[in-house]
PDB file of C-alpha atoms in Angstrom:
ATOM      1  CA  MET A   1      -8.859  20.573  -9.966  1.00  0.00           C
ATOM      2  CA  SER A   2      -5.940  23.192  -8.773  1.00  0.00           C
ATOM      3  CA  ASN A   3      -3.325  24.578 -10.350  1.00  0.00           C
ATOM      4  CA  SER A   4      -1.651  25.853  -7.011  1.00  0.00           C
ATOM      5  CA  HIS A   5       1.146  23.276  -7.227  1.00  0.00           C
ATOM      6  CA  LEU A   6       2.507  24.493 -10.353  1.00  0.00           C
ATOM      7  CA  PHE A   7       3.856  27.626  -8.261  1.00  0.00           C
ATOM      8  CA  LEU A   8       5.770  25.587  -5.897  1.00  0.00           C
ATOM      9  CA  LYS A   9       9.616  24.634  -6.358  1.00  0.00           C
ATOM     10  CA  SER A  10      10.088  21.567  -8.163  1.00  0.00           C
ATOM     11  CA  GLY A  11      12.762  19.173  -7.397  1.00  0.00           C
ATOM     12  CA  PHE A  12      13.598  15.475  -6.589  1.00  0.00           C
ATOM     13  CA  PRO A  13      13.605  14.080  -2.940  1.00  0.00           C
ATOM     14  CA  ARG A  14      16.844  14.214  -1.456  1.00  0.00           C
ATOM     15  CA  ALA A  15      19.028  13.871   2.009  1.00  0.00           C
ATOM     16  CA  PRO A  16      22.090  15.304   2.780  1.00  0.00           C
ATOM     17  CA  LEU A  17      24.900  13.268   1.550  1.00  0.00           C
ATOM     18  CA  GLN A  18      25.403  10.243   4.160  1.00  0.00           C
ATOM     19  CA  ASN A  19      24.001  12.318   6.939  1.00  0.00           C
ATOM     20  CA  GLY A  20      23.572   9.769   9.947  1.00  0.00           C
ATOM     21  CA  LEU A  21      25.913   7.167   8.607  1.00  0.00           C
ATOM     22  CA  GLY A  22      28.438   8.193  10.765  1.00  0.00           C
ATOM     23  CA  ARG A  23      27.330  11.049  13.069  1.00  0.00           C
ATOM     24  CA  TYR A  24      24.329  12.861  12.516  1.00  0.00           C
ATOM     25  CA  VAL A  25      24.698  16.553  11.812  1.00  0.00           C
ATOM     26  CA  CYS A  26      21.927  19.117  12.567  1.00  0.00           C
ATOM     27  CA  GLN A  27      21.213  20.863   9.090  1.00  0.00           C
ATOM     28  CA  LEU A  28      19.620  24.004  11.060  1.00  0.00           C
ATOM     29  CA  GLN A  29      22.596  26.542  11.193  1.00  0.00           C
ATOM     30  CA  ARG A  30      20.925  29.330  12.582  1.00  0.00           C
ATOM     31  CA  ILE A  31      17.838  30.420  14.158  1.00  0.00           C
ATOM     32  CA  THR A  32      16.697  33.957  14.544  1.00  0.00           C
ATOM     33  CA  LEU A  33      13.748  35.093  16.828  1.00  0.00           C
ATOM     34  CA  LYS A  34      12.094  38.448  16.270  1.00  0.00           C
ATOM     35  CA  PHE A  35       9.901  39.881  18.537  1.00  0.00           C
ATOM     36  CA  CYS A  36       8.243  43.107  19.638  1.00  0.00           C
ATOM     37  CA  LYS A  37       9.227  43.934  23.107  1.00  0.00           C
ATOM     38  CA  ASN A  38       5.369  45.397  24.081  1.00  0.00           C
ATOM     39  CA  ASN A  39       3.164  43.938  21.410  1.00  0.00           C
ATOM     40  CA  GLY A  40       0.575  41.389  22.822  1.00  0.00           C
ATOM     41  CA  SER A  41       1.305  39.234  19.662  1.00  0.00           C
ATOM     42  CA  SER A  42       4.452  38.525  20.792  1.00  0.00           C
ATOM     43  CA  ARG A  43       3.683  37.191  24.490  1.00  0.00           C
ATOM     44  CA  GLY A  44       4.307  33.716  23.706  1.00  0.00           C
ATOM     45  CA  MET A  45       7.650  34.357  22.216  1.00  0.00           C
ATOM     46  CA  ARG A  46       8.965  36.861  25.013  1.00  0.00           C
ATOM     47  CA  ASP A  47       7.701  33.794  27.475  1.00  0.00           C
ATOM     48  CA  PHE A  48       9.617  31.384  25.474  1.00  0.00           C
ATOM     49  CA  ILE A  49      12.910  33.632  25.401  1.00  0.00           C
ATOM     50  CA  GLU A  50      12.500  33.969  29.275  1.00  0.00           C
ATOM     51  CA  ASN A  51      11.889  30.577  30.074  1.00  0.00           C
ATOM     52  CA  HIS A  52      13.408  28.103  27.561  1.00  0.00           C
ATOM     53  CA  LEU A  53      15.782  29.945  25.075  1.00  0.00           C
ATOM     54  CA  VAL A  54      19.233  29.449  27.585  1.00  0.00           C
ATOM     55  CA  ASP A  55      18.151  25.610  27.924  1.00  0.00           C
ATOM     56  CA  PHE A  56      17.620  25.341  23.906  1.00  0.00           C
ATOM     57  CA  ALA A  57      21.014  26.558  23.444  1.00  0.00           C
ATOM     58  CA  LYS A  58      22.645  24.509  25.847  1.00  0.00           C
ATOM     59  CA  GLU A  59      20.881  21.354  24.458  1.00  0.00           C
ATOM     60  CA  ASN A  60      21.969  22.629  20.921  1.00  0.00           C
ATOM     61  CA  PRO A  61      25.313  24.209  20.770  1.00  0.00           C
ATOM     62  CA  GLY A  62      25.493  23.665  16.964  1.00  0.00           C
ATOM     63  CA  ILE A  63      22.739  25.794  16.296  1.00  0.00           C
ATOM     64  CA  VAL A  64      23.475  29.622  16.374  1.00  0.00           C
ATOM     65  CA  VAL A  65      20.413  31.590  18.075  1.00  0.00           C
ATOM     66  CA  TYR A  66      20.024  35.062  17.396  1.00  0.00           C
ATOM     67  CA  VAL A  67      17.377  37.146  19.319  1.00  0.00           C
ATOM     68  CA  LYS A  68      15.860  40.709  17.536  1.00  0.00           C
ATOM     69  CA  PRO A  69      13.797  42.759  19.040  1.00  0.00           C
ATOM     70  CA  ARG A  70      11.686  45.139  16.527  1.00  0.00           C
ATOM     71  CA  ARG A  71       9.107  47.763  17.522  1.00  0.00           C
ATOM     72  CA  HIS A  72       5.475  47.464  16.391  1.00  0.00           C
ATOM     73  CA  ARG A  73       6.208  44.038  14.369  1.00  0.00           C
ATOM     74  CA  THR A  74       4.929  40.847  14.263  1.00  0.00           C
ATOM     75  CA  PRO A  75       6.698  38.022  15.926  1.00  0.00           C
ATOM     76  CA  VAL A  76       8.567  35.805  13.800  1.00  0.00           C
ATOM     77  CA  LEU A  77      11.164  32.654  13.501  1.00  0.00           C
ATOM     78  CA  VAL A  78      13.560  32.853  10.934  1.00  0.00           C
ATOM     79  CA  ALA A  79      15.493  29.640  10.313  1.00  0.00           C
ATOM     80  CA  GLU A  80      18.922  29.356   8.023  1.00  0.00           C
ATOM     81  CA  TYR A  81      20.075  26.020   7.072  1.00  0.00           C
ATOM     82  CA  LEU A  82      23.438  24.638   5.989  1.00  0.00           C
ATOM     83  CA  ASN A  83      22.372  24.442   1.971  1.00  0.00           C
ATOM     84  CA  GLY A  84      21.755  28.095   2.260  1.00  0.00           C
ATOM     85  CA  GLU A  85      17.947  27.873   2.289  1.00  0.00           C
ATOM     86  CA  ARG A  86      15.915  30.030   4.780  1.00  0.00           C
ATOM     87  CA  GLU A  87      12.387  29.378   6.227  1.00  0.00           C
ATOM     88  CA  TRP A  88      10.155  32.002   7.495  1.00  0.00           C
ATOM     89  CA  LEU A  89       7.668  31.412   9.938  1.00  0.00           C
ATOM     90  CA  ASN A  90       5.153  33.766  11.150  1.00  0.00           C
ATOM     91  CA  CYS A  91       4.262  33.140  15.303  1.00  0.00           C
ATOM     92  CA  ARG A  92       1.603  35.976  15.820  1.00  0.00           C
ATOM     93  CA  ASN A  93      -0.491  34.977  18.852  1.00  0.00           C
ATOM     94  CA  ASN A  94       1.286  31.870  19.166  1.00  0.00           C
ATOM     95  CA  SER A  95       1.830  30.164  22.818  1.00  0.00           C
ATOM     96  CA  GLN A  96       5.021  29.352  24.130  1.00  0.00           C
ATOM     97  CA  SER A  97       4.535  25.843  23.840  1.00  0.00           C
ATOM     98  CA  GLU A  98       3.536  26.084  20.280  1.00  0.00           C
ATOM     99  CA  ILE A  99       6.861  28.088  19.830  1.00  0.00           C
ATOM    100  CA  SER A 100       9.013  25.274  21.358  1.00  0.00           C
ATOM    101  CA  LYS A 101       7.297  22.881  18.858  1.00  0.00           C
ATOM    102  CA  TRP A 102       7.816  24.946  15.788  1.00  0.00           C
ATOM    103  CA  ILE A 103      11.469  25.382  16.480  1.00  0.00           C
ATOM    104  CA  ASP A 104      12.035  21.431  17.113  1.00  0.00           C
ATOM    105  CA  LEU A 105      10.257  21.059  13.869  1.00  0.00           C
ATOM    106  CA  LEU A 106      12.333  23.608  12.209  1.00  0.00           C
ATOM    107  CA  LYS A 107      15.524  21.893  13.592  1.00  0.00           C
ATOM    108  CA  THR A 108      14.627  18.038  12.348  1.00  0.00           C
ATOM    109  CA  GLN A 109      14.140  19.343   8.804  1.00  0.00           C
ATOM    110  CA  ASN A 110      16.391  20.265   5.977  1.00  0.00           C
ATOM    111  CA  GLY A 111      14.980  23.320   4.360  1.00  0.00           C
ATOM    112  CA  SER A 112      11.569  23.946   2.950  1.00  0.00           C
ATOM    113  CA  SER A 113      11.197  20.171   1.751  1.00  0.00           C
ATOM    114  CA  SER A 114       7.568  20.155   2.700  1.00  0.00           C
ATOM    115  CA  SER A 115       6.710  23.012   0.202  1.00  0.00           C
ATOM    116  CA  LEU A 116       8.776  20.955  -2.650  1.00  0.00           C
ATOM    117  CA  ARG A 117       6.732  19.499  -5.784  1.00  0.00           C
ATOM    118  CA  LEU A 118       8.354  16.211  -6.474  1.00  0.00           C
ATOM    119  CA  ARG A 119       9.069  15.557 -10.144  1.00  0.00           C
ATOM    120  CA  LYS A 120       9.399  12.027  -9.453  1.00  0.00           C
ATOM    121  CA  MET A 121       8.799   9.936  -6.180  1.00  0.00           C
ATOM    122  CA  TRP A 122      12.638   8.707  -6.753  1.00  0.00           C
ATOM    123  CA  HIS A 123      15.850   9.827  -7.679  1.00  0.00           C
ATOM    124  CA  THR A 124      19.364   8.498  -8.511  1.00  0.00           C
ATOM    125  CA  ASP A 125      22.625  10.641  -9.403  1.00  0.00           C
ATOM    126  CA  VAL A 126      23.596   7.487 -11.846  1.00  0.00           C
ATOM    127  CA  PRO A 127      20.512   6.407 -14.052  1.00  0.00           C
ATOM    128  CA  SER A 128      20.206   2.810 -15.370  1.00  0.00           C
ATOM    129  CA  ILE A 129      19.857   2.739 -19.236  1.00  0.00           C
ATOM    130  CA  GLN A 130      17.608  -0.472 -19.150  1.00  0.00           C
ATOM    131  CA  GLY A 131      15.439   1.559 -16.869  1.00  0.00           C
ATOM    132  CA  PRO A 132      13.855   0.553 -13.272  1.00  0.00           C
ATOM    133  CA  TRP A 133      13.403  -2.819 -11.927  1.00  0.00           C
ATOM    134  CA  THR A 134      10.027  -4.080 -11.551  1.00  0.00           C
ATOM    135  CA  PRO A 135       8.754  -7.466 -10.449  1.00  0.00           C
ATOM    136  CA  PHE A 136       7.584  -8.486 -13.895  1.00  0.00           C
ATOM    137  CA  LEU A 137      10.878  -8.023 -15.486  1.00  0.00           C
ATOM    138  CA  LEU A 138      12.175 -11.530 -15.327  1.00  0.00           C
ATOM    139  CA  ARG A 139       9.163 -13.362 -15.457  1.00  0.00           C
ATOM    140  CA  SER A 140       8.736 -16.615 -17.275  1.00  0.00           C
ATOM    141  CA  PRO A 141       6.748 -16.801 -20.426  1.00  0.00           C
ATOM    142  CA  GLU A 142       4.392 -19.588 -18.912  1.00  0.00           C
ATOM    143  CA  ALA A 143       3.303 -17.109 -16.489  1.00  0.00           C
ATOM    144  CA  GLN A 144       1.287 -15.144 -19.184  1.00  0.00           C
ATOM    145  CA  ASN A 145      -0.416 -17.883 -20.219  1.00  0.00           C
ATOM    146  CA  GLN A 146      -1.455 -19.088 -16.937  1.00  0.00           C
ATOM    147  CA  THR A 147      -5.146 -18.954 -15.927  1.00  0.00           C
ATOM    148  CA  TYR A 148      -5.731 -17.302 -12.186  1.00  0.00           C
ATOM    149  CA  PRO A 149      -6.354 -18.944  -9.416  1.00  0.00           C
ATOM    150  CA  SER A 150      -3.756 -21.702 -10.115  1.00  0.00           C
ATOM    151  CA  ARG A 151      -3.180 -24.521  -7.411  1.00  0.00           C
ATOM    152  CA  GLU A 152       0.243 -25.282  -9.267  1.00  0.00           C
ATOM    153  CA  ILE A 153       1.757 -21.675  -8.694  1.00  0.00           C
ATOM    154  CA  SER A 154      -0.238 -21.191  -5.253  1.00  0.00           C
ATOM    155  CA  THR A 155       0.876 -23.710  -3.138  1.00  0.00           C
ATOM    156  CA  PRO A 156       4.169 -22.979  -1.081  1.00  0.00           C
ATOM    157  CA  LEU A 157       7.954 -24.198  -2.192  1.00  0.00           C
ATOM    158  CA  ASP A 158       8.979 -25.020   1.727  1.00  0.00           C
ATOM    159  CA  VAL A 159       6.297 -26.861   2.972  1.00  0.00           C
ATOM    160  CA  PRO A 160       7.659 -29.855   4.515  1.00  0.00           C
ATOM    161  CA  GLN A 161       5.961 -33.420   3.719  1.00  0.00           C
ATOM    162  CA  SER A 162       3.305 -34.686   6.141  1.00  0.00           C
ATOM    163  CA  ALA A 163       3.413 -38.070   7.560  1.00  0.00           C
ATOM    164  CA  THR A 164       0.648 -39.217   5.683  1.00  0.00           C
ATOM    165  CA  GLU A 165       2.121 -38.168   2.399  1.00  0.00           C
ATOM    166  CA  LYS A 166       5.174 -39.960   3.536  1.00  0.00           C
ATOM    167  CA  LEU A 167       3.754 -43.198   3.893  1.00  0.00           C
ATOM    168  CA  ILE A 168       2.270 -43.154   0.599  1.00  0.00           C
ATOM    169  CA  GLU A 169       5.003 -42.417  -0.910  1.00  0.00           C
ATOM    170  CA  LEU A 170       6.799 -45.554   0.846  1.00  0.00           C
ATOM    171  CA  PHE A 171       4.074 -47.781  -0.084  1.00  0.00           C
ATOM    172  CA  LYS A 172       4.693 -46.426  -3.818  1.00  0.00           C
ATOM    173  CA  GLN A 173       8.089 -47.301  -3.473  1.00  0.00           C
ATOM    174  CA  GLN A 174       7.474 -50.981  -2.006  1.00  0.00           C
ATOM    175  CA  LYS A 175       4.970 -51.647  -4.632  1.00  0.00           C
ATOM    176  CA  LEU A 176       7.522 -50.501  -7.662  1.00  0.00           C
ATOM    177  CA  GLU A 177      10.464 -52.612  -5.876  1.00  0.00           C
ATOM    178  CA  ALA A 178       7.911 -55.881  -5.422  1.00  0.00           C
ATOM    179  CA  ALA A 179       6.826 -55.433  -8.960  1.00  0.00           C
ATOM    180  CA  GLY A 180      10.236 -55.685  -9.912  1.00  0.00           C
ATOM    181  CA  GLU A 181      10.799 -58.723  -7.799  1.00  0.00           C
ATOM    182  CA  GLY A 182       8.294 -61.101  -8.852  1.00  0.00           C
ATOM    183  CA  GLY A 183       4.720 -59.276  -8.147  1.00  0.00           C
ATOM    184  CA  VAL A 184       2.743 -58.735  -5.310  1.00  0.00           C
ATOM    185  CA  ASP A 185       2.594 -62.250  -4.800  1.00  0.00           C
ATOM    186  CA  GLY A 186       6.182 -62.544  -3.928  1.00  0.00           C
ATOM    187  CA  VAL A 187       5.935 -59.911  -1.324  1.00  0.00           C
ATOM    188  CA  LEU A 188       3.112 -61.633   0.334  1.00  0.00           C
ATOM    189  CA  GLU A 189       5.130 -64.845   0.382  1.00  0.00           C
ATOM    190  CA  GLN A 190       8.134 -62.916   2.022  1.00  0.00           C
ATOM    191  CA  LYS A 191       5.806 -61.412   4.386  1.00  0.00           C
ATOM    192  CA  ARG A 192       4.156 -64.710   5.377  1.00  0.00           C
ATOM    193  CA  ALA A 193       7.850 -66.338   5.693  1.00  0.00           C
ATOM    194  CA  GLU A 194       9.116 -63.803   8.458  1.00  0.00           C
TER     195      GLU A 194
END
């Protein structure tokens, strides 16, 4: 088993406070495109800058875009987020479409959350003294001694009565009423009289 996860930054799953309830605020604050004007590995970055950068800046006015030419260096995307985190991405020999996909991914993230080792799968600012709720928390004691599968427990609670069951129930009620009035013979005599 690998221990590489021990070197990752650890934390809890979290989202920017109430983001998206009223209006969505893009968490990407600024993006820097670093490239070489001559090097072949920067060709995709140069194509993106020439063809798509102005459209990207018009579609996303809340993101500041910096273009930084550097001599004899590999192309790089640097994304800076509102929470202060920076994400650095090497774009060596990437095509124009790959770079636009990477920029869209950086735009939708809120920092380097993908490289975060989660301590727990849930987090709350106000922890409960009693502990988290589970489905077994308020079970009745009879359920502990139950043998499964059980017909009583497996039948649904809200199933309507069938016509046959209603007739059987009516027959039993008439039988009880007849027993109270004089037995079955009294019921037969009343039927014949009608």
